[in-house]
Amino acid sequence: MSARRIDGKGAAQAIRDRVAAHVADFRQTTGRAPGLATVLVGEDPASAVYVRSKNRATAEAGMVSFAHNLPDTTSEDELLQLVIDLNADERVDGILVQLPLPPQIDATRVIETIDPGKDVDGFHPMNVGRLATGLPTLVPCTPFGCLYLLKQELGDLSGLEAIVVGRSNIVGKPMAQLLLIEHATVTIAHSRTRDLPSVVRRGDIVVAAVGRGEMVRGDWIKPGATVIDVGINRLPTEDGKGRLVGDVAYDEAGQAAAAITPVPGGVGPMTIAMLMRNTVVAAHRRAGLKDPEGI
Ligand code: NAP
């Protein structure tokens, strides 16, 4: 392993510290703390862990968290009404509806009902469109965190060949938009891509967001590339506990890459840090203040 290990945990903590400082200033200026409402429908254990961490991070940054935990029998109308109420609630600057939602609820309708100014996940079509046209917006947290790590590692991304594997609305597509804004030459690969290893081998930057444990092998990586691994996969182990791995075979890829994110401790902590960042930014915009600097 010759690659540098990109410390997402450390970078995330630095962002959260800066967010906390901006929260303190915001409180002083407006007399209130920014607020984040989280909505969890059902009892999916992974979702419950994510939402708990998000609420904890909100409190640690000095913000107010409003946690709404609803049963998995909640109807679409009930959830839409809650979102409408949160849109109207002056104490709430950010609304996060944890996905996936139970089958009786259309996630698209829910996302489209969130006030775009409070859409701290950046999934509302208006925010997606603003990102695609290069306008200021709220950017999806995971790809925004990946971009932060890439810029920290490489500085100027202009002209670099970037390969994004995965085209989801949550990670792959916004990641590609962000890299394009930074003037990288971007390729989006997916399950129908022909000869994926050769496509990935072109990348000065590789972002893997697939959901298949260790799919990207060491000999797919161009020597000197920077690799960002978004995947979170649990591989079975003999003791039954399972082993958490990314979409990239870390040890192999680390032989060729110049720098690589670990799983865990890479992109994961950045997602929460960027959610905190988006919430404090949304609060500033709603209060008519200019965006906080340095985050
Ligand atoms: P997703 O919606 O399932 O999308 C997966 C993408 O990978 C799709 O575009 C799919 O292509 C592509 N794909 C699947 N199999 C492939 C193959 N054999 N070769 C090439 N491409 C393939 O997943 P997601 O929401 O983007 O998440 C991806 C991974 O990131 C998951 O492991 C997830 O747990 C993780 N994640 C982590 C964080 C974090 O905070 N660290 C946040 C979000 C997601 P098609 O479109 O052609 O089907």
Short mmCIF file of C-alpha atoms and ligand atoms in Angstrom, two decimals:
data_model
loop_
_atom_site.label_atom_id
_atom_site.label_comp_id
_atom_site.label_asym_id
_atom_site.label_seq_id
_atom_site.Cartn_x
_atom_site.Cartn_y
_atom_site.Cartn_z
CA MET A 1 0.00 0.00 0.00
CA SER A 2 1.74 3.12 -1.17
CA ALA A 3 -1.23 5.50 -1.49
CA ARG A 4 -1.94 8.26 1.00
CA ARG A 5 -5.02 7.50 3.10
CA ILE A 6 -7.43 10.42 2.79
CA ASP A 7 -8.69 11.26 6.26
CA GLY A 8 -12.41 11.97 5.83
CA LYS A 9 -12.99 11.83 9.56
CA GLY A 10 -10.49 14.61 10.23
CA ALA A 11 -11.76 16.77 7.36
CA ALA A 12 -15.36 16.29 8.55
CA GLN A 13 -14.47 17.34 12.10
CA ALA A 14 -12.78 20.50 10.80
CA ILE A 15 -15.94 21.39 8.83
CA ARG A 16 -18.16 20.69 11.83
CA ASP A 17 -15.99 22.96 14.00
CA ARG A 18 -16.33 25.76 11.45
CA VAL A 19 -20.09 25.18 11.23
CA ALA A 20 -20.32 25.46 15.03
CA ALA A 21 -18.51 28.83 14.90
CA HIS A 22 -20.96 30.09 12.23
CA VAL A 23 -23.89 28.83 14.30
CA ALA A 24 -22.66 30.88 17.26
CA ASP A 25 -22.43 34.01 15.06
CA PHE A 26 -25.88 33.32 13.62
CA ARG A 27 -27.36 33.05 17.11
CA GLN A 28 -25.78 36.34 18.08
CA THR A 29 -27.11 38.11 14.96
CA THR A 30 -30.63 36.65 14.86
CA GLY A 31 -31.30 35.61 18.47
CA ARG A 32 -32.10 32.02 17.47
CA ALA A 33 -30.25 28.85 16.50
CA PRO A 34 -30.61 27.21 13.05
CA GLY A 35 -32.99 24.23 13.12
CA LEU A 36 -32.93 20.89 11.29
CA ALA A 37 -36.00 18.65 11.11
CA THR A 38 -35.37 14.97 10.42
CA VAL A 39 -38.17 12.64 9.35
CA LEU A 40 -37.78 8.88 9.69
CA VAL A 41 -40.61 6.63 8.52
CA GLY A 42 -40.48 3.03 9.72
CA GLU A 43 -37.81 1.09 11.56
CA ASP A 44 -35.11 0.28 9.02
CA PRO A 45 -32.10 -0.19 11.36
CA ALA A 46 -29.53 1.45 9.02
CA SER A 47 -31.78 4.47 8.47
CA ALA A 48 -32.38 4.79 12.22
CA VAL A 49 -28.59 4.83 12.85
CA TYR A 50 -28.05 7.50 10.16
CA VAL A 51 -30.84 9.72 11.51
CA ARG A 52 -29.60 9.41 15.09
CA SER A 53 -26.08 10.46 14.01
CA LYS A 54 -27.52 13.42 12.10
CA ASN A 55 -29.53 14.58 15.13
CA ARG A 56 -26.48 14.18 17.39
CA ALA A 57 -24.28 16.18 15.02
CA THR A 58 -26.94 18.92 14.83
CA ALA A 59 -26.96 19.31 18.62
CA GLU A 60 -23.14 19.23 18.77
CA ALA A 61 -23.00 22.13 16.31
CA GLY A 62 -25.29 24.16 18.60
CA MET A 63 -28.31 23.83 16.30
CA VAL A 64 -31.81 22.66 17.21
CA SER A 65 -32.97 19.28 15.95
CA PHE A 66 -36.62 18.36 15.52
CA ALA A 67 -36.84 14.57 15.20
CA HIS A 68 -40.03 13.11 13.72
CA ASN A 69 -40.16 9.31 13.92
CA LEU A 70 -43.25 7.95 12.20
CA PRO A 71 -44.58 4.37 12.00
CA ASP A 72 -44.12 2.43 8.75
CA THR A 73 -47.91 2.49 8.30
CA THR A 74 -47.80 6.29 7.73
CA SER A 75 -49.77 7.27 4.61
CA GLU A 76 -48.40 9.49 1.87
CA ASP A 77 -50.94 12.22 2.77
CA GLU A 78 -49.85 12.19 6.42
CA LEU A 79 -46.20 12.55 5.44
CA LEU A 80 -46.96 15.30 2.91
CA GLN A 81 -48.91 17.19 5.61
CA LEU A 82 -45.94 16.95 7.98
CA VAL A 83 -43.63 18.35 5.27
CA ILE A 84 -46.09 21.21 4.61
CA ASP A 85 -46.14 21.99 8.35
CA LEU A 86 -42.31 21.94 8.51
CA ASN A 87 -42.13 24.24 5.45
CA ALA A 88 -44.26 26.75 7.39
CA ASP A 89 -42.38 26.38 10.69
CA GLU A 90 -40.11 29.41 11.15
CA ARG A 91 -37.81 27.51 13.54
CA VAL A 92 -36.97 24.95 10.85
CA ASP A 93 -34.25 25.88 8.31
CA GLY A 94 -33.58 22.39 6.94
CA ILE A 95 -35.81 19.38 6.29
CA LEU A 96 -34.35 15.92 5.81
CA VAL A 97 -36.66 13.03 4.93
CA GLN A 98 -34.59 9.86 5.30
CA LEU A 99 -34.78 7.55 2.28
CA PRO A 100 -35.85 4.88 1.46
CA LEU A 101 -39.54 5.37 2.27
CA PRO A 102 -42.08 2.53 2.64
CA PRO A 103 -43.72 1.37 -0.62
CA GLN A 104 -47.05 3.17 -0.05
CA ILE A 105 -45.23 6.54 -0.23
CA ASP A 106 -43.98 8.11 -3.46
CA ALA A 107 -40.58 9.60 -2.56
CA THR A 108 -40.67 11.94 -5.58
CA ARG A 109 -43.89 13.60 -4.37
CA VAL A 110 -42.40 14.05 -0.91
CA ILE A 111 -39.17 15.58 -2.24
CA GLU A 112 -41.13 17.91 -4.54
CA THR A 113 -43.18 19.12 -1.56
CA ILE A 114 -40.14 20.24 0.47
CA ASP A 115 -39.52 24.00 0.29
CA PRO A 116 -36.40 24.19 -1.98
CA GLY A 117 -34.87 26.72 0.44
CA LYS A 118 -35.07 24.11 3.22
CA ASP A 119 -34.01 21.16 1.03
CA VAL A 120 -30.70 20.44 2.78
CA ASP A 121 -30.35 17.13 0.92
CA GLY A 122 -30.39 19.03 -2.39
CA PHE A 123 -32.79 16.54 -4.01
CA HIS A 124 -35.62 18.94 -5.01
CA PRO A 125 -35.80 19.27 -8.83
CA MET A 126 -35.33 23.02 -8.51
CA ASN A 127 -32.04 22.54 -6.66
CA VAL A 128 -31.00 19.77 -9.07
CA GLY A 129 -31.67 22.15 -11.98
CA ARG A 130 -29.77 24.98 -10.33
CA LEU A 131 -26.76 22.69 -9.84
CA ALA A 132 -26.96 21.57 -13.49
CA THR A 133 -26.98 25.20 -14.66
CA GLY A 134 -24.20 26.24 -12.28
CA LEU A 135 -26.37 28.48 -10.05
CA PRO A 136 -25.96 28.75 -6.27
CA THR A 137 -28.02 26.00 -4.62
CA LEU A 138 -28.05 23.39 -1.87
CA VAL A 139 -25.81 20.56 -3.11
CA PRO A 140 -26.39 16.87 -2.17
CA CYS A 141 -24.25 16.13 0.88
CA THR A 142 -22.36 12.98 -0.19
CA PRO A 143 -21.00 14.21 -3.54
CA PHE A 144 -20.31 17.62 -2.00
CA GLY A 145 -18.22 15.86 0.63
CA CYS A 146 -16.37 13.92 -2.09
CA LEU A 147 -15.62 17.14 -3.96
CA TYR A 148 -14.29 18.73 -0.78
CA LEU A 149 -11.86 15.84 -0.27
CA LEU A 150 -10.77 15.94 -3.93
CA LYS A 151 -10.05 19.67 -3.80
CA GLN A 152 -8.22 19.29 -0.52
CA GLU A 153 -6.10 16.54 -2.06
CA LEU A 154 -5.53 17.91 -5.57
CA GLY A 155 -6.26 21.65 -5.48
CA ASP A 156 -7.21 22.62 -9.03
CA LEU A 157 -9.20 19.87 -10.81
CA SER A 158 -9.20 21.67 -14.14
CA GLY A 159 -8.55 19.38 -17.12
CA LEU A 160 -8.27 16.22 -15.05
CA GLU A 161 -9.97 13.07 -16.35
CA ALA A 162 -12.67 12.08 -13.83
CA ILE A 163 -14.54 8.77 -13.97
CA VAL A 164 -17.70 8.52 -11.85
CA VAL A 165 -18.98 4.95 -11.56
CA GLY A 166 -22.71 5.06 -10.72
CA ARG A 167 -25.46 7.38 -11.97
CA SER A 168 -27.87 7.68 -9.05
CA ASN A 169 -29.61 11.00 -8.38
CA ILE A 170 -28.15 10.98 -4.87
CA VAL A 171 -24.47 10.45 -5.68
CA GLY A 172 -23.35 9.75 -9.26
CA LYS A 173 -25.19 12.46 -11.21
CA PRO A 174 -24.58 15.38 -8.81
CA MET A 175 -20.96 14.23 -8.43
CA ALA A 176 -20.51 14.51 -12.19
CA GLN A 177 -22.11 18.00 -12.20
CA LEU A 178 -19.78 19.19 -9.45
CA LEU A 179 -16.70 17.86 -11.24
CA LEU A 180 -17.85 19.56 -14.45
CA ILE A 181 -18.21 22.87 -12.60
CA GLU A 182 -14.58 22.36 -11.50
CA HIS A 183 -13.60 21.92 -15.19
CA ALA A 184 -12.73 18.22 -15.01
CA THR A 185 -13.39 16.07 -18.08
CA VAL A 186 -16.14 13.82 -16.77
CA THR A 187 -17.29 10.32 -17.75
CA ILE A 188 -20.24 8.69 -15.99
CA ALA A 189 -20.09 4.88 -16.07
CA HIS A 190 -22.91 2.55 -15.02
CA SER A 191 -24.14 -1.04 -15.29
CA ARG A 192 -24.38 -0.89 -19.11
CA THR A 193 -20.90 0.56 -19.62
CA ARG A 194 -18.76 -1.62 -21.88
CA ASP A 195 -15.33 -2.68 -20.62
CA LEU A 196 -15.60 -0.83 -17.33
CA PRO A 197 -12.00 -1.62 -16.26
CA SER A 198 -10.56 0.24 -19.28
CA VAL A 199 -12.88 3.20 -18.71
CA VAL A 200 -11.87 3.44 -15.03
CA ARG A 201 -8.19 3.11 -16.01
CA ARG A 202 -8.42 6.50 -17.79
CA GLY A 203 -9.21 8.31 -14.56
CA ASP A 204 -6.93 10.75 -12.80
CA ILE A 205 -9.91 10.83 -10.45
CA VAL A 206 -12.13 7.80 -9.78
CA VAL A 207 -15.33 8.12 -7.74
CA ALA A 208 -17.01 4.76 -7.09
CA ALA A 209 -20.70 4.89 -6.05
CA VAL A 210 -22.05 1.49 -7.03
CA GLY A 211 -23.03 -0.54 -3.97
CA ARG A 212 -20.99 -3.65 -4.89
CA GLY A 213 -18.31 -4.63 -2.39
CA GLU A 214 -14.74 -4.32 -3.73
CA MET A 215 -15.91 -4.33 -7.37
CA VAL A 216 -13.22 -1.89 -8.54
CA ARG A 217 -9.94 -3.83 -8.57
CA GLY A 218 -6.36 -2.63 -8.22
CA ASP A 219 -5.48 -3.16 -11.89
CA TRP A 220 -8.36 -0.84 -12.90
CA ILE A 221 -6.58 2.12 -11.30
CA LYS A 222 -4.25 4.38 -13.27
CA PRO A 223 -0.95 4.86 -11.40
CA GLY A 224 -1.11 8.11 -9.43
CA ALA A 225 -4.92 8.41 -9.50
CA THR A 226 -6.99 9.78 -6.61
CA VAL A 227 -9.74 7.36 -5.60
CA ILE A 228 -12.89 8.29 -3.71
CA ASP A 229 -14.88 5.30 -2.49
CA VAL A 230 -18.52 6.10 -1.68
CA GLY A 231 -19.68 2.50 -1.28
CA ILE A 232 -20.79 1.03 2.02
CA ASN A 233 -21.21 -2.75 1.79
CA ARG A 234 -21.22 -5.47 4.41
CA LEU A 235 -19.44 -8.66 3.31
CA PRO A 236 -20.29 -11.87 5.20
CA THR A 237 -17.66 -13.21 7.64
CA GLU A 238 -17.41 -16.52 9.47
CA ASP A 239 -18.23 -14.95 12.86
CA GLY A 240 -21.49 -13.61 11.37
CA LYS A 241 -20.67 -9.99 12.18
CA GLY A 242 -19.81 -9.06 8.59
CA ARG A 243 -17.05 -6.76 7.35
CA LEU A 244 -17.67 -3.24 6.10
CA VAL A 245 -16.05 -2.60 2.71
CA GLY A 246 -16.29 0.01 -0.01
CA ASP A 247 -16.85 -0.41 -3.75
CA VAL A 248 -13.07 -0.42 -4.27
CA ALA A 249 -10.65 -3.20 -3.25
CA TYR A 250 -8.74 -0.88 -0.90
CA ASP A 251 -5.41 -2.69 -0.48
CA GLU A 252 -5.05 -3.49 -4.20
CA ALA A 253 -6.10 -0.04 -5.39
CA GLY A 254 -3.78 1.53 -2.82
CA GLN A 255 -0.80 -0.04 -4.65
CA ALA A 256 -1.50 2.07 -7.74
CA ALA A 257 -3.31 5.16 -6.47
CA ALA A 258 -1.63 8.27 -5.10
CA ALA A 259 -4.43 8.75 -2.57
CA ILE A 260 -7.56 6.81 -1.56
CA THR A 261 -10.41 7.13 0.93
CA PRO A 262 -10.87 4.27 3.42
CA VAL A 263 -14.22 2.67 4.31
CA PRO A 264 -15.18 3.44 7.01
CA GLY A 265 -13.64 6.83 7.84
CA GLY A 266 -13.61 8.34 4.34
CA VAL A 267 -16.72 9.69 2.63
CA GLY A 268 -19.21 8.62 5.35
CA PRO A 269 -18.31 11.29 7.94
CA MET A 270 -18.20 13.95 5.20
CA THR A 271 -21.88 13.36 4.38
CA ILE A 272 -22.97 14.41 7.87
CA ALA A 273 -20.54 17.34 7.94
CA MET A 274 -22.00 18.64 4.67
CA LEU A 275 -25.53 18.23 6.02
CA MET A 276 -24.52 20.48 8.92
CA ARG A 277 -22.97 22.90 6.46
CA ASN A 278 -26.10 22.97 4.27
CA THR A 279 -28.31 23.60 7.32
CA VAL A 280 -26.32 26.61 8.50
CA VAL A 281 -26.16 27.94 4.91
CA ALA A 282 -29.95 27.51 4.50
CA ALA A 283 -30.48 29.37 7.80
CA HIS A 284 -28.33 32.29 6.62
CA ARG A 285 -30.16 32.52 3.28
CA ARG A 286 -33.59 32.38 4.95
CA ALA A 287 -32.52 35.16 7.33
CA GLY A 288 -31.34 37.32 4.39
CA LEU A 289 -27.67 37.03 5.47
CA LYS A 290 -24.80 36.29 3.11
CA ASP A 291 -23.49 32.72 2.98
CA PRO A 292 -21.04 31.85 5.78
CA GLU A 293 -17.48 31.75 4.46
CA GLY A 294 -14.89 28.97 4.61
CA ILE A 295 -17.26 25.97 4.62
P1 NAP B 1 -27.79 3.16 -6.42
O1 NAP B 1 -28.89 4.16 -6.48
O2 NAP B 1 -28.10 1.72 -6.24
O3 NAP B 1 -26.92 3.33 -7.77
C1 NAP B 1 -25.89 2.44 -8.06
C2 NAP B 1 -25.29 2.78 -9.41
O4 NAP B 1 -24.26 1.85 -9.68
C3 NAP B 1 -26.29 2.70 -10.56
O5 NAP B 1 -26.14 3.83 -11.40
C4 NAP B 1 -25.92 1.41 -11.27
O6 NAP B 1 -26.08 1.45 -12.66
C5 NAP B 1 -24.43 1.31 -10.98
N1 NAP B 1 -24.00 -0.08 -11.03
C6 NAP B 1 -24.58 -1.16 -10.44
N2 NAP B 1 -23.90 -2.27 -10.76
C7 NAP B 1 -22.89 -1.90 -11.58
C8 NAP B 1 -21.87 -2.60 -12.24
N3 NAP B 1 -21.74 -3.92 -12.14
N4 NAP B 1 -21.02 -1.90 -13.00
C9 NAP B 1 -21.14 -0.55 -13.12
N5 NAP B 1 -22.08 0.17 -12.51
C10 NAP B 1 -22.95 -0.50 -11.74
O7 NAP B 1 -26.74 3.51 -5.27
P2 NAP B 1 -26.32 4.93 -4.58
O8 NAP B 1 -27.43 5.43 -3.75
O9 NAP B 1 -25.70 5.83 -5.58
O10 NAP B 1 -25.18 4.38 -3.59
C11 NAP B 1 -24.01 3.74 -4.07
C12 NAP B 1 -23.20 3.24 -2.88
O11 NAP B 1 -22.83 4.35 -2.08
C13 NAP B 1 -23.94 2.29 -1.93
O12 NAP B 1 -23.00 1.36 -1.42
C14 NAP B 1 -24.42 3.19 -0.83
O13 NAP B 1 -24.56 2.50 0.41
C15 NAP B 1 -23.27 4.16 -0.75
N6 NAP B 1 -23.63 5.48 -0.19
C16 NAP B 1 -22.82 5.99 0.76
C17 NAP B 1 -23.06 7.23 1.30
C18 NAP B 1 -22.14 7.79 2.33
O14 NAP B 1 -22.50 8.66 3.08
N7 NAP B 1 -20.88 7.32 2.36
C19 NAP B 1 -24.16 7.97 0.86
C20 NAP B 1 -24.96 7.45 -0.16
C21 NAP B 1 -24.68 6.20 -0.69
P3 NAP B 1 -27.52 1.53 -13.37
O15 NAP B 1 -27.99 2.96 -13.19
O16 NAP B 1 -27.21 1.20 -14.79
O17 NAP B 1 -28.39 0.56 -12.68
#
